[in-house]
Amino acid sequence: MASFIVTGGTGFLGRRVVQGILDNEPDATVHILVRAESLTKFDALATQWRGSERVVPLVGDLTADGLGLTEPAPPAEHIIHLGAVYDMTADEDTAHAANVRGTNSVLALAQQLDAVLHHVSSVAVAGDHRGRFFEEDFDLGQQLTSPYHRTKFAAEKMVRESRDVRWRVYRPAIVVGDSRTGEMDKIDGPYYFFPAIASLGGLPAELPIPLPDLGATNVVPVDYVASAMVELVRRPGLDGRTFHLVNPRPQPFGEIYGALATAAGAPAGVGLLPGSRRALSGLSHLPGVPTVRDFLLERLGIPAAVAPHVSFSAEFVSDSTRALLRGLTVPEFDSYAGRLWEYWRTNLDPDRHRPASSEETFTGRIVLITGASSGIGLATAHAVARRGATVLMVARGRAELEAAAEAVRADGGDAHAYSCDITDADAVDALVATVLADHGGVDYLVNNAGRSIRRSVLNSTDRMHDFERTMAVNYFGAVRLILALLPSMRERRFGHIVNISSIAVQTKVPRFAAYVASKSALDNFSEIAAVENRDAGITFTSVRMPLVRTPMIAPTDLYRSLPVPDPAQAAAIVVRALADRPDRIDTPVGTFAQAVELLMPSVKRTIMHQGYRMFGESKAASGATLRPEGPGAATADQLAEPARSPLTVLSPVLLPLMALPGPAARMARVVPGLHW
């Protein structure tokens, strides 16, 4: 009964090699080196192997002395050494610990057990060699320009020079996903270039794009490499030989790009720019050019250490290997490029959580709304739930919040209630931890919870707490929630945050100093945060909301005379902010106020002062009690239709300015600077 020890058996290639051994050696036992802290993960993985009862963990560590084995190694006829650092961006020490010291320990174990060592090297050992590189070639004086190249060369050198161990060496080219399923486990090699190709997907397919001549590469699907290895491992009489697991024909970059561009719906290349490779090489020696090049690569998400090594100056000859593997051929790249692309787009694309454009529906999206138990928040919850969103409703009062969530569910929506006081840092941290555990992430955040105080500065000289309370809810509460969600949004590379600001930020209406200061602070914070997180796909919208008929404005009799929108109309503005993700949404009256302030500042101040003198403090600001039904409640009379007052005669003028944008306002959005 054959016995195998495998290092790197839980890796992307290793998992398939182990399955191949189990399928083709029905009596074999496979011992897989695994770290003690990874045993739980290993147990879960082992259940995916057919014949998993013959897979046994061997606790150890590739980078530790003697492989860190706490128990004597079991007898084995074969040791398949797949474990290594395959990361081009790894530093010298990290690469050396796994690739060199690890291989040395595996050699010692192979000698101790008198096992055949199957060492997985890489075509990277060819370095900068130009021309044909045969399977028996090794040290031809080539330069090795990265820690990965140097350590893989050193590891293979140790194996080749071993006198007491029977060995075989396998040199795969650049390994990509499974040609049958497209599956890949991480972004590596040519996958770093996928986002750049995806960004071209919005261009007309007929647009001609000349491509720089970057030479040729060599990629092979993981299923071919695994199948070839299993066949060669099992075949007797091959000790002391090296096998090139490569595409027998070098693949020009234009060919690779063309296959991926077809899958991405991007324009096809129209040929190579002659001399571009030589020109790029020459430019790289000029002062400052490498810095600019590395910066541009970073902006494209391509590590500077990877870009020089995706093409090869060597042509890898694999005649002997292919002769042994008759019946097993490397599939053409264009035959499986579409599957690679689709798997990447669905599972690995860093921007996969971002909507392609304006979203008509929110199916599958997670929307978190604060202040969701009443008013604009509740109306927005109903609106986005009807469009397919999963709504996370947050408010302080648990009973009222549960009733609001039940109302959304009764309307056919998917709503979840989370009671939280956003002025409490610990409560916000607990809220975000629970939400991420329950739902995996938040796509949209609506900072709707707010506190408004209408009181003049003169009447606030002994009420510092008014300013502290508005800042606690309107600014610090919203910022606290943004900061708590920001890391997960950056990890998902998408998030949109809608802040319900106020028209008062633009009009700067008297008696709202505390309120306007807090909303202005949030607006300015968000503008800066949006700039800093733009590359991560995180965007902000500030909705300079007009007055809305909610409990917040009920204490002020004056506002009962104004033709203000109701919560459902305000929710429509919020939905537009979520769907279109503009920087801000204003109203015509807000834009007009800003224009007057810019062009005629003294006139505006005079008008505002006269308004301040004409309309006095509200009853609430004077100390009257207007909430007999409990905190936050307003009477039915206070929320009734607007009463007659001197302002009522202005309704025909104010209504078009205070109401939601209509067709005329939508047409006005084409004017730069207008966000109605």
PDB file of C-alpha atoms in Angstrom, residues 4-118:
ATOM      1  CA  PHE A   4       2.572   9.809   0.475  1.00  0.00           C
ATOM      2  CA  ILE A   5       3.623  12.875   2.438  1.00  0.00           C
ATOM      3  CA  VAL A   6       2.535  16.157   0.862  1.00  0.00           C
ATOM      4  CA  THR A   7       3.586  19.683   1.771  1.00  0.00           C
ATOM      5  CA  GLY A   8       1.356  22.473   0.511  1.00  0.00           C
ATOM      6  CA  GLY A   9      -1.463  19.962   0.200  1.00  0.00           C
ATOM      7  CA  THR A  10      -4.099  22.461   1.252  1.00  0.00           C
ATOM      8  CA  GLY A  11      -3.079  24.993  -1.407  1.00  0.00           C
ATOM      9  CA  PHE A  12      -4.761  25.703  -4.719  1.00  0.00           C
ATOM     10  CA  LEU A  13      -2.629  23.249  -6.708  1.00  0.00           C
ATOM     11  CA  GLY A  14      -2.012  20.915  -3.771  1.00  0.00           C
ATOM     12  CA  ARG A  15      -5.705  20.169  -3.186  1.00  0.00           C
ATOM     13  CA  ARG A  16      -6.028  18.920  -6.756  1.00  0.00           C
ATOM     14  CA  VAL A  17      -2.852  16.847  -6.603  1.00  0.00           C
ATOM     15  CA  VAL A  18      -4.085  15.173  -3.404  1.00  0.00           C
ATOM     16  CA  GLN A  19      -7.421  14.381  -5.045  1.00  0.00           C
ATOM     17  CA  GLY A  20      -5.610  12.948  -8.047  1.00  0.00           C
ATOM     18  CA  ILE A  21      -3.540  10.657  -5.822  1.00  0.00           C
ATOM     19  CA  LEU A  22      -6.637   9.492  -3.950  1.00  0.00           C
ATOM     20  CA  ASP A  23      -8.489   8.812  -7.214  1.00  0.00           C
ATOM     21  CA  ASN A  24      -5.634   6.926  -8.873  1.00  0.00           C
ATOM     22  CA  GLU A  25      -4.170   5.127  -5.850  1.00  0.00           C
ATOM     23  CA  PRO A  26      -7.204   3.563  -4.127  1.00  0.00           C
ATOM     24  CA  ASP A  27      -5.092   1.989  -1.378  1.00  0.00           C
ATOM     25  CA  ALA A  28      -2.817   4.972  -0.741  1.00  0.00           C
ATOM     26  CA  THR A  29      -2.647   6.967   2.477  1.00  0.00           C
ATOM     27  CA  VAL A  30      -1.830  10.671   2.131  1.00  0.00           C
ATOM     28  CA  HIS A  31      -0.232  12.527   5.046  1.00  0.00           C
ATOM     29  CA  ILE A  32      -0.495  16.308   4.659  1.00  0.00           C
ATOM     30  CA  LEU A  33       1.783  18.696   6.547  1.00  0.00           C
ATOM     31  CA  VAL A  34      -0.417  21.205   8.364  1.00  0.00           C
ATOM     32  CA  ARG A  35       0.198  23.735  11.121  1.00  0.00           C
ATOM     33  CA  ALA A  36      -1.439  23.022  14.483  1.00  0.00           C
ATOM     34  CA  GLU A  37      -3.418  26.278  14.353  1.00  0.00           C
ATOM     35  CA  SER A  38      -4.847  25.257  10.961  1.00  0.00           C
ATOM     36  CA  LEU A  39      -6.224  21.869  11.982  1.00  0.00           C
ATOM     37  CA  THR A  40      -9.826  23.068  12.186  1.00  0.00           C
ATOM     38  CA  LYS A  41      -9.596  24.539   8.695  1.00  0.00           C
ATOM     39  CA  PHE A  42      -7.926  21.338   7.503  1.00  0.00           C
ATOM     40  CA  ASP A  43     -10.718  19.160   8.894  1.00  0.00           C
ATOM     41  CA  ALA A  44     -13.304  21.211   7.002  1.00  0.00           C
ATOM     42  CA  LEU A  45     -11.258  21.003   3.798  1.00  0.00           C
ATOM     43  CA  ALA A  46     -10.668  17.263   4.111  1.00  0.00           C
ATOM     44  CA  THR A  47     -14.383  16.560   3.840  1.00  0.00           C
ATOM     45  CA  GLN A  48     -14.265  17.840   0.250  1.00  0.00           C
ATOM     46  CA  TRP A  49     -11.860  15.110  -0.875  1.00  0.00           C
ATOM     47  CA  ARG A  50     -13.240  11.871  -2.234  1.00  0.00           C
ATOM     48  CA  GLY A  51     -11.554   9.190  -0.120  1.00  0.00           C
ATOM     49  CA  SER A  52     -10.951  11.662   2.723  1.00  0.00           C
ATOM     50  CA  GLU A  53     -10.766   8.785   5.197  1.00  0.00           C
ATOM     51  CA  ARG A  54      -7.305   8.101   3.751  1.00  0.00           C
ATOM     52  CA  VAL A  55      -6.082  11.654   4.361  1.00  0.00           C
ATOM     53  CA  VAL A  56      -4.171  12.168   7.621  1.00  0.00           C
ATOM     54  CA  PRO A  57      -2.869  15.469   9.020  1.00  0.00           C
ATOM     55  CA  LEU A  58       0.831  15.600   9.848  1.00  0.00           C
ATOM     56  CA  VAL A  59       1.242  18.430  12.325  1.00  0.00           C
ATOM     57  CA  GLY A  60       4.285  20.579  11.598  1.00  0.00           C
ATOM     58  CA  ASP A  61       5.540  23.769   9.997  1.00  0.00           C
ATOM     59  CA  LEU A  62       7.451  24.069   6.737  1.00  0.00           C
ATOM     60  CA  THR A  63       9.507  26.999   8.027  1.00  0.00           C
ATOM     61  CA  ALA A  64      10.471  25.381  11.374  1.00  0.00           C
ATOM     62  CA  ASP A  65      13.596  23.306  12.005  1.00  0.00           C
ATOM     63  CA  GLY A  66      12.970  19.685  11.118  1.00  0.00           C
ATOM     64  CA  LEU A  67       9.561  20.756   9.742  1.00  0.00           C
ATOM     65  CA  GLY A  68       8.463  21.289  13.350  1.00  0.00           C
ATOM     66  CA  LEU A  69       7.314  17.665  13.628  1.00  0.00           C
ATOM     67  CA  THR A  70       6.289  16.752  17.176  1.00  0.00           C
ATOM     68  CA  GLU A  71       5.911  13.056  16.317  1.00  0.00           C
ATOM     69  CA  PRO A  72       8.092  10.821  14.144  1.00  0.00           C
ATOM     70  CA  ALA A  73       7.166  11.038  10.493  1.00  0.00           C
ATOM     71  CA  PRO A  74       5.212   8.077   9.115  1.00  0.00           C
ATOM     72  CA  PRO A  75       6.822   5.793   6.514  1.00  0.00           C
ATOM     73  CA  ALA A  76       6.346   7.078   2.960  1.00  0.00           C
ATOM     74  CA  GLU A  77       7.468   6.057  -0.509  1.00  0.00           C
ATOM     75  CA  HIS A  78       6.877   9.525  -1.966  1.00  0.00           C
ATOM     76  CA  ILE A  79       7.168  13.100  -0.662  1.00  0.00           C
ATOM     77  CA  ILE A  80       5.454  15.673  -2.869  1.00  0.00           C
ATOM     78  CA  HIS A  81       6.880  19.066  -1.964  1.00  0.00           C
ATOM     79  CA  LEU A  82       4.408  21.736  -3.074  1.00  0.00           C
ATOM     80  CA  GLY A  83       4.798  24.012  -0.061  1.00  0.00           C
ATOM     81  CA  ALA A  84       6.420  27.353  -0.886  1.00  0.00           C
ATOM     82  CA  VAL A  85       5.903  31.093  -0.977  1.00  0.00           C
ATOM     83  CA  TYR A  86       4.635  31.801  -4.491  1.00  0.00           C
ATOM     84  CA  ASP A  87       4.188  35.528  -3.928  1.00  0.00           C
ATOM     85  CA  MET A  88       6.269  37.773  -6.203  1.00  0.00           C
ATOM     86  CA  THR A  89       5.889  40.600  -3.693  1.00  0.00           C
ATOM     87  CA  ALA A  90       7.361  38.616  -0.757  1.00  0.00           C
ATOM     88  CA  ASP A  91      10.576  39.898   0.805  1.00  0.00           C
ATOM     89  CA  GLU A  92      13.829  37.947   0.816  1.00  0.00           C
ATOM     90  CA  ASP A  93      13.538  36.622   4.400  1.00  0.00           C
ATOM     91  CA  THR A  94       9.977  35.388   3.961  1.00  0.00           C
ATOM     92  CA  ALA A  95      10.736  33.689   0.646  1.00  0.00           C
ATOM     93  CA  HIS A  96      13.960  32.155   1.980  1.00  0.00           C
ATOM     94  CA  ALA A  97      12.299  30.692   5.082  1.00  0.00           C
ATOM     95  CA  ALA A  98       9.768  28.680   3.090  1.00  0.00           C
ATOM     96  CA  ASN A  99      11.460  28.085  -0.239  1.00  0.00           C
ATOM     97  CA  VAL A 100      15.026  27.369   0.879  1.00  0.00           C
ATOM     98  CA  ARG A 101      14.998  26.337   4.535  1.00  0.00           C
ATOM     99  CA  GLY A 102      11.735  24.466   3.997  1.00  0.00           C
ATOM    100  CA  THR A 103      13.161  22.536   1.038  1.00  0.00           C
ATOM    101  CA  ASN A 104      16.265  21.698   3.048  1.00  0.00           C
ATOM    102  CA  SER A 105      14.110  20.172   5.797  1.00  0.00           C
ATOM    103  CA  VAL A 106      12.073  18.216   3.247  1.00  0.00           C
ATOM    104  CA  LEU A 107      15.301  16.883   1.705  1.00  0.00           C
ATOM    105  CA  ALA A 108      16.410  15.663   5.129  1.00  0.00           C
ATOM    106  CA  LEU A 109      13.060  13.929   5.661  1.00  0.00           C
ATOM    107  CA  ALA A 110      13.247  12.268   2.220  1.00  0.00           C
ATOM    108  CA  GLN A 111      16.710  10.971   3.063  1.00  0.00           C
ATOM    109  CA  GLN A 112      15.538   9.710   6.460  1.00  0.00           C
ATOM    110  CA  LEU A 113      12.559   7.834   4.933  1.00  0.00           C
ATOM    111  CA  ASP A 114      14.347   6.795   1.726  1.00  0.00           C
ATOM    112  CA  ALA A 115      11.442   8.373  -0.188  1.00  0.00           C
ATOM    113  CA  VAL A 116      11.386   9.810  -3.681  1.00  0.00           C
ATOM    114  CA  LEU A 117      11.226  13.613  -3.469  1.00  0.00           C
ATOM    115  CA  HIS A 118       8.906  15.252  -5.991  1.00  0.00           C
TER     116      HIS A 118
END
